[in-house]
XYZ file of N, CA and C in Angstrom:
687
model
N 1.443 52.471 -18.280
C 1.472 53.926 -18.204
C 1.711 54.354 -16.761
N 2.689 55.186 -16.652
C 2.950 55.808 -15.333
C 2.391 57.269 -15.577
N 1.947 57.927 -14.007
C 1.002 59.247 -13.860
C 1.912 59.868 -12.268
N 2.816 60.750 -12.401
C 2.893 61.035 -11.414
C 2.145 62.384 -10.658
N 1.238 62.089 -9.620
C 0.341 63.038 -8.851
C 0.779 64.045 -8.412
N 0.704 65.068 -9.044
C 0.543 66.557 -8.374
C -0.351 66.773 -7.416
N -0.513 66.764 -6.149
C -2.034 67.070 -5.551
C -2.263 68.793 -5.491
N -1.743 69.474 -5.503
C -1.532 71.119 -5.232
C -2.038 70.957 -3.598
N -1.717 72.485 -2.943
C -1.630 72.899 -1.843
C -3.031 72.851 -1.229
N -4.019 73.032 -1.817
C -5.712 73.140 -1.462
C -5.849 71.890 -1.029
N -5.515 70.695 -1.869
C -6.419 69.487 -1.910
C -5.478 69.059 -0.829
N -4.167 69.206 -0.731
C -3.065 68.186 0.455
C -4.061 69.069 1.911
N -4.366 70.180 1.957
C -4.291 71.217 3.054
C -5.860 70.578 3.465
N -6.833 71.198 2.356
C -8.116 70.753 2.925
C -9.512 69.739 2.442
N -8.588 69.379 1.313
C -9.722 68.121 0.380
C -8.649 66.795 0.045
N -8.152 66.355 1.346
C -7.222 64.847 0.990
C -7.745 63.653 0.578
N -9.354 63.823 0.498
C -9.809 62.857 -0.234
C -9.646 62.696 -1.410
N -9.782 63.799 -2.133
C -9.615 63.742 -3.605
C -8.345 63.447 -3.967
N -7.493 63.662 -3.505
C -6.029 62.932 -4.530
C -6.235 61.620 -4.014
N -6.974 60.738 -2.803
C -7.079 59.435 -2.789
C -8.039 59.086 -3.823
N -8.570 59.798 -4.306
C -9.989 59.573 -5.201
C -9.435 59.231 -6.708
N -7.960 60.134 -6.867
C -7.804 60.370 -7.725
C -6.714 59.177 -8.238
N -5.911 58.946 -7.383
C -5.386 57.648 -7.109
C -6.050 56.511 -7.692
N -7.256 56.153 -6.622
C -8.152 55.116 -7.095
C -8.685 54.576 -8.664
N -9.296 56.061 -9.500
C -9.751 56.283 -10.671
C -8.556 55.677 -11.536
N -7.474 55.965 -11.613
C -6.328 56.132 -12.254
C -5.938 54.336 -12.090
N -5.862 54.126 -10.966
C -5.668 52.744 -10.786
C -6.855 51.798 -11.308
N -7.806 52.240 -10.770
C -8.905 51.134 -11.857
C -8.693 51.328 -13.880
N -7.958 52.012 -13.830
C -7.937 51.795 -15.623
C -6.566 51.491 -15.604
N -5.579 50.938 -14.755
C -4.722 50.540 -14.975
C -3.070 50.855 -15.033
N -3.800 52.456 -14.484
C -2.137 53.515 -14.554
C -1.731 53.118 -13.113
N -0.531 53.171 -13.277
C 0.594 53.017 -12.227
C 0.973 54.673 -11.325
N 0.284 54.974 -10.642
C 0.637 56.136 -9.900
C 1.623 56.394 -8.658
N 2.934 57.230 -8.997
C 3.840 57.906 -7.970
C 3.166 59.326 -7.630
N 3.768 59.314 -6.039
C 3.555 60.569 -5.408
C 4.932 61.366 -5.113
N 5.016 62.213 -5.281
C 6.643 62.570 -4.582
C 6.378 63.630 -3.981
N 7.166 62.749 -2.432
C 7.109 64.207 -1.488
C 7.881 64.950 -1.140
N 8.730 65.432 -2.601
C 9.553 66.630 -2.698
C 8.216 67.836 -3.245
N 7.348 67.472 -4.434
C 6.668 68.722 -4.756
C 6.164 69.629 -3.838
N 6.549 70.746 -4.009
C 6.101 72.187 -3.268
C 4.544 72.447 -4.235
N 4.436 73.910 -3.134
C 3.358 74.874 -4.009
C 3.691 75.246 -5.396
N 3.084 75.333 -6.525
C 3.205 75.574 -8.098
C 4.048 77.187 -8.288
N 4.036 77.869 -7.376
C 4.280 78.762 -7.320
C 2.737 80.021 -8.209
N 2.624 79.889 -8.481
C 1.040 80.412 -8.625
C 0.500 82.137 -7.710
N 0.738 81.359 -6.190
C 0.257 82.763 -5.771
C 1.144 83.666 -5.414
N 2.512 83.174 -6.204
C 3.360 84.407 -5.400
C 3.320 84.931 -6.993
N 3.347 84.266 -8.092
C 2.849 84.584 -9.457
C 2.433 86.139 -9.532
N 1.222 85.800 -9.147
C -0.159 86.298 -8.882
C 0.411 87.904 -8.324
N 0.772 87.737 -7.433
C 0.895 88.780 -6.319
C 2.149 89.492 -6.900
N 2.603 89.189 -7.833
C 3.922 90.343 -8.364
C 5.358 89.791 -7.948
N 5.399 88.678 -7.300
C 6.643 88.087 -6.881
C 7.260 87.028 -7.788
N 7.784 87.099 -8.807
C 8.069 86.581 -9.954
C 9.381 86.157 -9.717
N 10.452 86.575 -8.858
C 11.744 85.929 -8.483
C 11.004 84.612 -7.669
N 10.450 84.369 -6.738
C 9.712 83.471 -5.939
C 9.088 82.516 -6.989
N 8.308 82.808 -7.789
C 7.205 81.909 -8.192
C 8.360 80.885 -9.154
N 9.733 81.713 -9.748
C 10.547 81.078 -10.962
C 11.392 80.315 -9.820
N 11.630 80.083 -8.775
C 12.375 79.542 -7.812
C 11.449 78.296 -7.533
N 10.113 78.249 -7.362
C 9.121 77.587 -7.274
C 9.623 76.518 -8.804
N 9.271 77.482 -9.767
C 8.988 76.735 -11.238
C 10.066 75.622 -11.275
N 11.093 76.331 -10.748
C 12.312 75.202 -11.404
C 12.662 74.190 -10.065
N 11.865 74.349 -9.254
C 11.776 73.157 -7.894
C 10.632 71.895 -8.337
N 9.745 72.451 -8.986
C 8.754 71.398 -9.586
C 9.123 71.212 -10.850
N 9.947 71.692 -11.775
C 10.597 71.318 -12.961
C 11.494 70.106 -12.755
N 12.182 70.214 -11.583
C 12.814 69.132 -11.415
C 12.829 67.787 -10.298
N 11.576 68.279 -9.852
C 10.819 66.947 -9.449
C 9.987 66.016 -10.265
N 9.756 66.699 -11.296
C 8.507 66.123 -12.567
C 9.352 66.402 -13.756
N 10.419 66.523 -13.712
C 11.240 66.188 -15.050
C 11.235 64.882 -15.682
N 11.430 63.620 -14.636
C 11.770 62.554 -15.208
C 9.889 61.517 -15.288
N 8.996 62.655 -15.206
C 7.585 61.652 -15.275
C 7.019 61.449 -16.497
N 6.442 60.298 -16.746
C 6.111 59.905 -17.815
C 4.724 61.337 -18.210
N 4.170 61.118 -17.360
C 2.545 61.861 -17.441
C 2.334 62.702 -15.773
N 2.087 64.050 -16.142
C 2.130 64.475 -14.417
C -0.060 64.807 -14.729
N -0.444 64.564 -13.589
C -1.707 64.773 -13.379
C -2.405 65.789 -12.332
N -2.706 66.349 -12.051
C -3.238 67.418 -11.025
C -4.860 67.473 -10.911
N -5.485 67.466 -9.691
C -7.407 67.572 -9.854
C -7.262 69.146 -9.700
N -6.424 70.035 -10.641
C -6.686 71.691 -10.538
C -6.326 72.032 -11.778
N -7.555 72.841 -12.455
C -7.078 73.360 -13.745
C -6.003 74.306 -13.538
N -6.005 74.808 -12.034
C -5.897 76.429 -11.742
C -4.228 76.201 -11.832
N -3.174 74.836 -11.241
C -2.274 75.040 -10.893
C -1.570 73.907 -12.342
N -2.364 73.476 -13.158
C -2.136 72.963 -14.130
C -1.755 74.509 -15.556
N -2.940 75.348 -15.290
C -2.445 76.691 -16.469
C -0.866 76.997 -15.882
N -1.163 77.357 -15.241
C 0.332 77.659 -14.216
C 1.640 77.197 -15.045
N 1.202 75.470 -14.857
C 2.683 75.012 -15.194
C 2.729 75.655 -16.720
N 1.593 74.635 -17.074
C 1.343 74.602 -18.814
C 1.673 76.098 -19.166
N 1.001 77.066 -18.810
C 1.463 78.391 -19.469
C 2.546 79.662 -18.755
N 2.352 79.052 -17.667
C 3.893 80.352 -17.134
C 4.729 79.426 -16.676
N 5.683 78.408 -16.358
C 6.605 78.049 -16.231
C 7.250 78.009 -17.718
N 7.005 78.039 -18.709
C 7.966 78.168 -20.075
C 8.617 79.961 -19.672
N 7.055 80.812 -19.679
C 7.595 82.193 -19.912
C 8.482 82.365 -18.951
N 8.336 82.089 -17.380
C 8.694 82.427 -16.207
C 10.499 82.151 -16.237
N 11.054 80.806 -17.646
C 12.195 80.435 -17.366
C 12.352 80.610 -18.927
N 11.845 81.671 -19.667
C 12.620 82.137 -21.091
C 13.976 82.313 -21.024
N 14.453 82.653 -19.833
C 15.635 83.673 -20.313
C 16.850 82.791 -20.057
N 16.436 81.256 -19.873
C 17.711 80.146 -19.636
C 16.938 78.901 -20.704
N 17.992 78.755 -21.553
C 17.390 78.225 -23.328
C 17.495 76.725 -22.187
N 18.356 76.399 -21.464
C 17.622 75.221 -20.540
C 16.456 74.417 -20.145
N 16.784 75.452 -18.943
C 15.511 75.300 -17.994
C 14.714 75.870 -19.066
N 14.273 76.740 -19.702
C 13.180 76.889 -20.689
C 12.898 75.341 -21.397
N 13.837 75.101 -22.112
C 13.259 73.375 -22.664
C 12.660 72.194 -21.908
N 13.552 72.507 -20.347
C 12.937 71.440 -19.358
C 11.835 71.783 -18.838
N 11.291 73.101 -18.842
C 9.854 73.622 -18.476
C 9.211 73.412 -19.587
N 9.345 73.304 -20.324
C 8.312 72.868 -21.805
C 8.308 71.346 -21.979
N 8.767 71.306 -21.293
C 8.832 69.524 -21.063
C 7.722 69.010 -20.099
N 7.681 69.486 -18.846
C 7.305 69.501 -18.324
C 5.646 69.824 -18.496
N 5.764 71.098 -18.850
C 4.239 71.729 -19.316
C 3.334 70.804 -20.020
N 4.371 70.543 -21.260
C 3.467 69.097 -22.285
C 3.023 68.143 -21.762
N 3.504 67.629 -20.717
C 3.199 66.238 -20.270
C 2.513 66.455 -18.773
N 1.975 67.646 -18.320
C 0.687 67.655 -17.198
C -0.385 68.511 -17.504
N -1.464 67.698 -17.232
C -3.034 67.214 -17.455
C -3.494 67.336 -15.865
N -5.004 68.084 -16.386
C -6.138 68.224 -15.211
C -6.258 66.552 -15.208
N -6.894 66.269 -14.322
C -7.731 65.310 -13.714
C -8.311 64.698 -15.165
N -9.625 65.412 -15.288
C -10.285 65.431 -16.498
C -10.125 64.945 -17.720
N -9.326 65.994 -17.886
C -8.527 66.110 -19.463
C -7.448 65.035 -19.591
N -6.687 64.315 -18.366
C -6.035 63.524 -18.911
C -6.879 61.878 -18.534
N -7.987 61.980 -18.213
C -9.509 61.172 -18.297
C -9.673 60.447 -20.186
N -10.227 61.802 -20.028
C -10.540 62.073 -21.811
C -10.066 61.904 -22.311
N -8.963 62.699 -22.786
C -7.617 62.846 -23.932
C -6.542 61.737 -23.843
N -6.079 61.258 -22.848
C -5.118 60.184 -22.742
C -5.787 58.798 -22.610
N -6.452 58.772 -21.503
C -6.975 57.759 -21.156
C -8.081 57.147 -22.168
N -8.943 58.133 -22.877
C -10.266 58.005 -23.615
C -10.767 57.140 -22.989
N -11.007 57.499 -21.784
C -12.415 57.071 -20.909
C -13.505 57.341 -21.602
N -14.675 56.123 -21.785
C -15.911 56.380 -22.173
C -16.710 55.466 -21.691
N -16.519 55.077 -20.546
C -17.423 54.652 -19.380
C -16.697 54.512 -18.003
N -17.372 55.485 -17.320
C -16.749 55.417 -15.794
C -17.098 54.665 -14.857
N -18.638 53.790 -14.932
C -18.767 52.538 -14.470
C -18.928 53.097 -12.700
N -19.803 54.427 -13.027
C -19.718 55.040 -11.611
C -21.496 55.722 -11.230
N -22.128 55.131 -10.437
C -23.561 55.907 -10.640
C -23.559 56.774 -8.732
N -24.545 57.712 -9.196
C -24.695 58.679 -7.977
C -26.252 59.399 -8.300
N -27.115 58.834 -7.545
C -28.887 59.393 -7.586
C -29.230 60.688 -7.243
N -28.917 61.729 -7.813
C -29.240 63.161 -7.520
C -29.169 64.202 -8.464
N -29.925 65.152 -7.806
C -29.756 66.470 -9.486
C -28.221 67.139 -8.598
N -27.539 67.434 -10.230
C -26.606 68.253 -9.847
C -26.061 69.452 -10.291
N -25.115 70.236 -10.739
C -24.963 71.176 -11.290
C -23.631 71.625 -10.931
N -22.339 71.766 -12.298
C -21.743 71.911 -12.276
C -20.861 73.272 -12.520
N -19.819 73.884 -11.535
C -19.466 75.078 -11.679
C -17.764 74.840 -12.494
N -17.831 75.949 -13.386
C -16.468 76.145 -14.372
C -15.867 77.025 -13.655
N -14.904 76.174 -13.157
C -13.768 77.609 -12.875
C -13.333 78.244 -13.886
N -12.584 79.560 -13.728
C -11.998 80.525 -14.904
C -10.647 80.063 -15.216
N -10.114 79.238 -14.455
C -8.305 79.039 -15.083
C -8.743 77.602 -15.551
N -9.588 76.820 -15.429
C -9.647 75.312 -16.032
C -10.197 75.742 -17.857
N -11.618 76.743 -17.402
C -12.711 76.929 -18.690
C -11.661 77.377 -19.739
N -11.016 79.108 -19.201
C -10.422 80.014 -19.965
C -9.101 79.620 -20.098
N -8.225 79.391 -19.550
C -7.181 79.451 -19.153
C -6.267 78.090 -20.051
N -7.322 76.665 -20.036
C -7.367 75.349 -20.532
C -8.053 75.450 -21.211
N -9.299 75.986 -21.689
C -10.391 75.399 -22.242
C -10.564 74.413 -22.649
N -10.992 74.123 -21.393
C -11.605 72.978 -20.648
C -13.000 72.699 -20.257
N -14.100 72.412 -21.185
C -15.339 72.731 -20.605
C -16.415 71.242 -21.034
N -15.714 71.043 -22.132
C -16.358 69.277 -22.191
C -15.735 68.247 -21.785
N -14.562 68.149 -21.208
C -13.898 66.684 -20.477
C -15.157 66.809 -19.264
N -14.926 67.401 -18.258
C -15.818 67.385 -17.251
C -17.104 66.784 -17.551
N -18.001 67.640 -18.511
C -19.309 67.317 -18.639
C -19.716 65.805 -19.571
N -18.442 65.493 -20.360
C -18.064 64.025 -20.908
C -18.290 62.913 -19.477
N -17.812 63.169 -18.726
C -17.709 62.020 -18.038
C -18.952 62.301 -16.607
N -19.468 63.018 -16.509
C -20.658 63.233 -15.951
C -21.949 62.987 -16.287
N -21.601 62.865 -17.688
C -22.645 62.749 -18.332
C -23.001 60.864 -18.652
N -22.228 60.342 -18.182
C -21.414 58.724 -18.289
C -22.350 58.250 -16.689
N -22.089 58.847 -15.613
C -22.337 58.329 -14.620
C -23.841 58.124 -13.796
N -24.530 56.903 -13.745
C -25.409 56.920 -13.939
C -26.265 57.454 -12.890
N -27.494 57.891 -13.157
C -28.521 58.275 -12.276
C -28.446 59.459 -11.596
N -27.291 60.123 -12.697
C -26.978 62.009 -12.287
C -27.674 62.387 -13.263
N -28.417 63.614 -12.564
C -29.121 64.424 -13.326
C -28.522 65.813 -13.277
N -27.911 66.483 -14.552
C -26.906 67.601 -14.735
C -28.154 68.889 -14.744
N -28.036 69.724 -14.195
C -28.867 71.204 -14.306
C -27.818 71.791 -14.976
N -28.218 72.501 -15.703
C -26.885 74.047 -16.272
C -26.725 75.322 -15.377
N -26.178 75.770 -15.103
C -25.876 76.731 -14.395
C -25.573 77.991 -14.411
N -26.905 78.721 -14.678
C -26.798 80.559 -15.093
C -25.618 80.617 -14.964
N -25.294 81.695 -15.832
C -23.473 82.595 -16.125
C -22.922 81.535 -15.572
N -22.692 80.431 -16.197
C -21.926 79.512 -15.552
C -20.274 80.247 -15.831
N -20.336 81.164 -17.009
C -19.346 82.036 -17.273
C -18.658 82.758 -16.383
N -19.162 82.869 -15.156
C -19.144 83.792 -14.362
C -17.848 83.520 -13.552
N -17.277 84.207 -12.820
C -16.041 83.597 -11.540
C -16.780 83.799 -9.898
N -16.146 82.814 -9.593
C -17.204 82.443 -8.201
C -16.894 83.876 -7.436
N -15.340 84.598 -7.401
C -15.099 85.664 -6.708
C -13.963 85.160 -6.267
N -12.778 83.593 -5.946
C -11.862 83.180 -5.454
C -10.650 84.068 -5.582
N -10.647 83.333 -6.638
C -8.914 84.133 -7.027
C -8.025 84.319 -6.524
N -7.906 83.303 -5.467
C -6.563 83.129 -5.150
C -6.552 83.990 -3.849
N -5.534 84.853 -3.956
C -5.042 86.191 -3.303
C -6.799 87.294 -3.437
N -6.991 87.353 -4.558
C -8.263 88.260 -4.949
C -9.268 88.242 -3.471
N -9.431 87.273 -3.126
C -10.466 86.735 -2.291
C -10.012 87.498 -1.083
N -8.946 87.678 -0.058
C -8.340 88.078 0.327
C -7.826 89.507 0.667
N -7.678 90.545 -0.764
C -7.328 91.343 -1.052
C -8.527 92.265 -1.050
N -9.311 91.485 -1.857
C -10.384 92.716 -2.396
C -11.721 91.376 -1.420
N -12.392 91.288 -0.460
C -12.968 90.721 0.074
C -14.277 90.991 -0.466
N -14.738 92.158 -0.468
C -15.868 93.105 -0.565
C -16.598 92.006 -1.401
N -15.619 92.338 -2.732
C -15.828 92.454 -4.192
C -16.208 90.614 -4.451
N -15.385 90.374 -3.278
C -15.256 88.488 -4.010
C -16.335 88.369 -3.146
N -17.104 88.864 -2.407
C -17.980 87.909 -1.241
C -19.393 88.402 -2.394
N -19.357 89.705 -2.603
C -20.680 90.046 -3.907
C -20.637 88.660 -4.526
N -19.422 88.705 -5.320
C -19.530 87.809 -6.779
C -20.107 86.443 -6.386
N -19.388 85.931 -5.140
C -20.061 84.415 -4.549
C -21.441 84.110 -4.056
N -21.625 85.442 -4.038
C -23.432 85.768 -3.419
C -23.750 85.321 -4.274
N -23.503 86.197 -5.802
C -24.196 86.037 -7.030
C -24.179 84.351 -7.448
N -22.930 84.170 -7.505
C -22.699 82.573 -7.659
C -23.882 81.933 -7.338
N -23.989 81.541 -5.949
C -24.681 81.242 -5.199
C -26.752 81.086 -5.325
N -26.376 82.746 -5.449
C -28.129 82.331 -6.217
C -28.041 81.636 -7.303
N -27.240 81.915 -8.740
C -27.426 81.335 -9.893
C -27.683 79.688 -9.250
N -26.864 79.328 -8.120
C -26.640 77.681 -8.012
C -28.204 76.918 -7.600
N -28.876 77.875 -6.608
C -29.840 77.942 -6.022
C -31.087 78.088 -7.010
N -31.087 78.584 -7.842
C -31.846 78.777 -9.701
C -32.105 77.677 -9.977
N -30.926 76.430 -10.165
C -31.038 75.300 -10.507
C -31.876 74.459 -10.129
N -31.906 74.382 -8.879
C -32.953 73.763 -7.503
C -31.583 72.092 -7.632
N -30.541 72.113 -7.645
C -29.917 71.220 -7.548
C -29.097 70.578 -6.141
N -28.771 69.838 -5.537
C -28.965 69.622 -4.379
C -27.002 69.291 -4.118
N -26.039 69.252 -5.205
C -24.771 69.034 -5.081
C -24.029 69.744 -6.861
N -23.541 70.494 -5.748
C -22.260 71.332 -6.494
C -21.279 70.284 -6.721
N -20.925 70.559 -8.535
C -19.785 69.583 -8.704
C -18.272 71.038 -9.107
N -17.468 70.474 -8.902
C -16.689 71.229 -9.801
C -15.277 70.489 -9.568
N -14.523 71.399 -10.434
C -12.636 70.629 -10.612
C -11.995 71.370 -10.089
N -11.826 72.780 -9.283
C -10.850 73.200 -8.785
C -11.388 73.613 -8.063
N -10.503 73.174 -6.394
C -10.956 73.334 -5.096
C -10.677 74.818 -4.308
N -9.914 75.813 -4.809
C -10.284 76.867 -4.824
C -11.530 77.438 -4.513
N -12.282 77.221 -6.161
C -13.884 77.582 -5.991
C -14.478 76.971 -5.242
N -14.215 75.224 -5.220
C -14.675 74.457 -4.575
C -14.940 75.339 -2.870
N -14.424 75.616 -2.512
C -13.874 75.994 -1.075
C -14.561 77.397 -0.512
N -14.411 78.059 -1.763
C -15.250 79.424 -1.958
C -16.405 79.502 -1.647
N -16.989 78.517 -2.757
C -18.355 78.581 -2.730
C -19.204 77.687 -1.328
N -18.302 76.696 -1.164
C -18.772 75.834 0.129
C -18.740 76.429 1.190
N -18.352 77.302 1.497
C -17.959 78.059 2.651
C -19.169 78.539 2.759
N -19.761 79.753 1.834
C -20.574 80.329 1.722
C -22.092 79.678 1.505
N -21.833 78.388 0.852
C -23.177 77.222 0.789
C -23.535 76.860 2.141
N -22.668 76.630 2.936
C -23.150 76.107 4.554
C -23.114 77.280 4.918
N -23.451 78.688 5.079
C -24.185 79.786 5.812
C -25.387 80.252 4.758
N -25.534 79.251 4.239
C -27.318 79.944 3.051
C -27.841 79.062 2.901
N -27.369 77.645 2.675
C -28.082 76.452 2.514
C -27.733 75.411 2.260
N -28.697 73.715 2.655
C -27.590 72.874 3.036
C -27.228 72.474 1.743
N -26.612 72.486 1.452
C -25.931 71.673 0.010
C -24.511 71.172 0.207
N -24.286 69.837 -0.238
C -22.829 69.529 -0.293
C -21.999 69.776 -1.881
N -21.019 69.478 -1.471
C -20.175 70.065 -2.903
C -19.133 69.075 -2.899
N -18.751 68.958 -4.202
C -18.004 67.745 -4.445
C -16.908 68.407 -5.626
């Protein structure tokens, strides 16, 4: 089985461990992993922001870097909805590139989900001694629903102890551009985050998209020490 790695723009920019992490995982069960360093940004935040000539210029630059992959993989639900659900719409209007974006879409998987679902991992053969507590992003939970691969294989690794996490429903406040735009509004919501995490009495934030990841860590090292993973 070949997996070619998407890392998205967060994890290359400020979490390069994790696509080595992700590498590793993938290789201990036996997948053969390419990187290609043609992939750009998913196009996502120009998406987002109303720039839809940009983001479809994007779509069909990673359409045809990951055209010819067996299995594409990403550790982001956020830039995985993306492909999976707006690169088809984003390239409707060329019966083409529409088929080669649906091509595409089918065959890339979170981290997680292509854990679970492809791989049917059911022992990760991985232990870590601490309470923890895991946060759902909104484009992995809602977007994928995506909410038991994660807690499947956490629940595998030994000598973790999982807390649940008030309104785990909740959005940390990221959002991309949101965070940015409307500051006010996203620094409230991460407050809130934040206590709920602090509720737990858990000592490491887990989560799958480094977005939140980033969000909330930011704001964890000016309230309290906790690491995040």
């Amino acid at each position: 089985m070949k997996v070619s790695l998407l890392i998205t723009c967060l994890s290359d920019v400020f979490f390069p461990h994790v696509g080595q992490s992700v590498v590793e995982v993938l290789e201990r069960y036996g997948v053969e992993v390419d990187f290609s360093q043609a992939q750009t940004c998913c196009g996502q935040p120009a998406y987002n922001s109303g720039y839809h000539k940009d983001a479809r210029k994007a779509a069909k630059h990673m359409v045809e870097v990951f055209g010819d992959s067996e299995y594409v993989v990403a550790p982001s639900g956020s830039c995985v909805a993306m492909i999976r659900h707006y690169y088809p719409e984003l390239l409707k209007d060329n019966a083409l590139w529409y088929k080669r974006a649906k091509a595409v879409a089918e065959k890339t998987y979170e981290f997680s989900e292509f854990l679970v679902r492809v791989l049917k991992v059911d022992k990760v053969d991985a232990h870590l001694r601490t309470t923890a507590t895991y946060h759902h992003s909104c484009h992995m939970s809602r977007g994928l629903g995506l909410k038991q691969e994660p807690a499947a294989l956490l629940s595998q690794v030994e000598g973790l102890r999982m807390e649940e996490l008030p309104y785990c429903q909740d959005c940390c406040g990221f959002g991309g551009t949101f965070a940015a735009k409307m500051s006010a509004i996203s620094e409230a919501m991460v407050d809130e985050k934040i206590k709920h995490i602090e509720e737990t009495g858990a000592n490491v934030l887990i989560g799958s998209d480094m977005g939140c990841l980033m969000n909330i860590g930011g704001r964890l090292r000016s309230h309290i020490n906790m690491s995040f993973r």
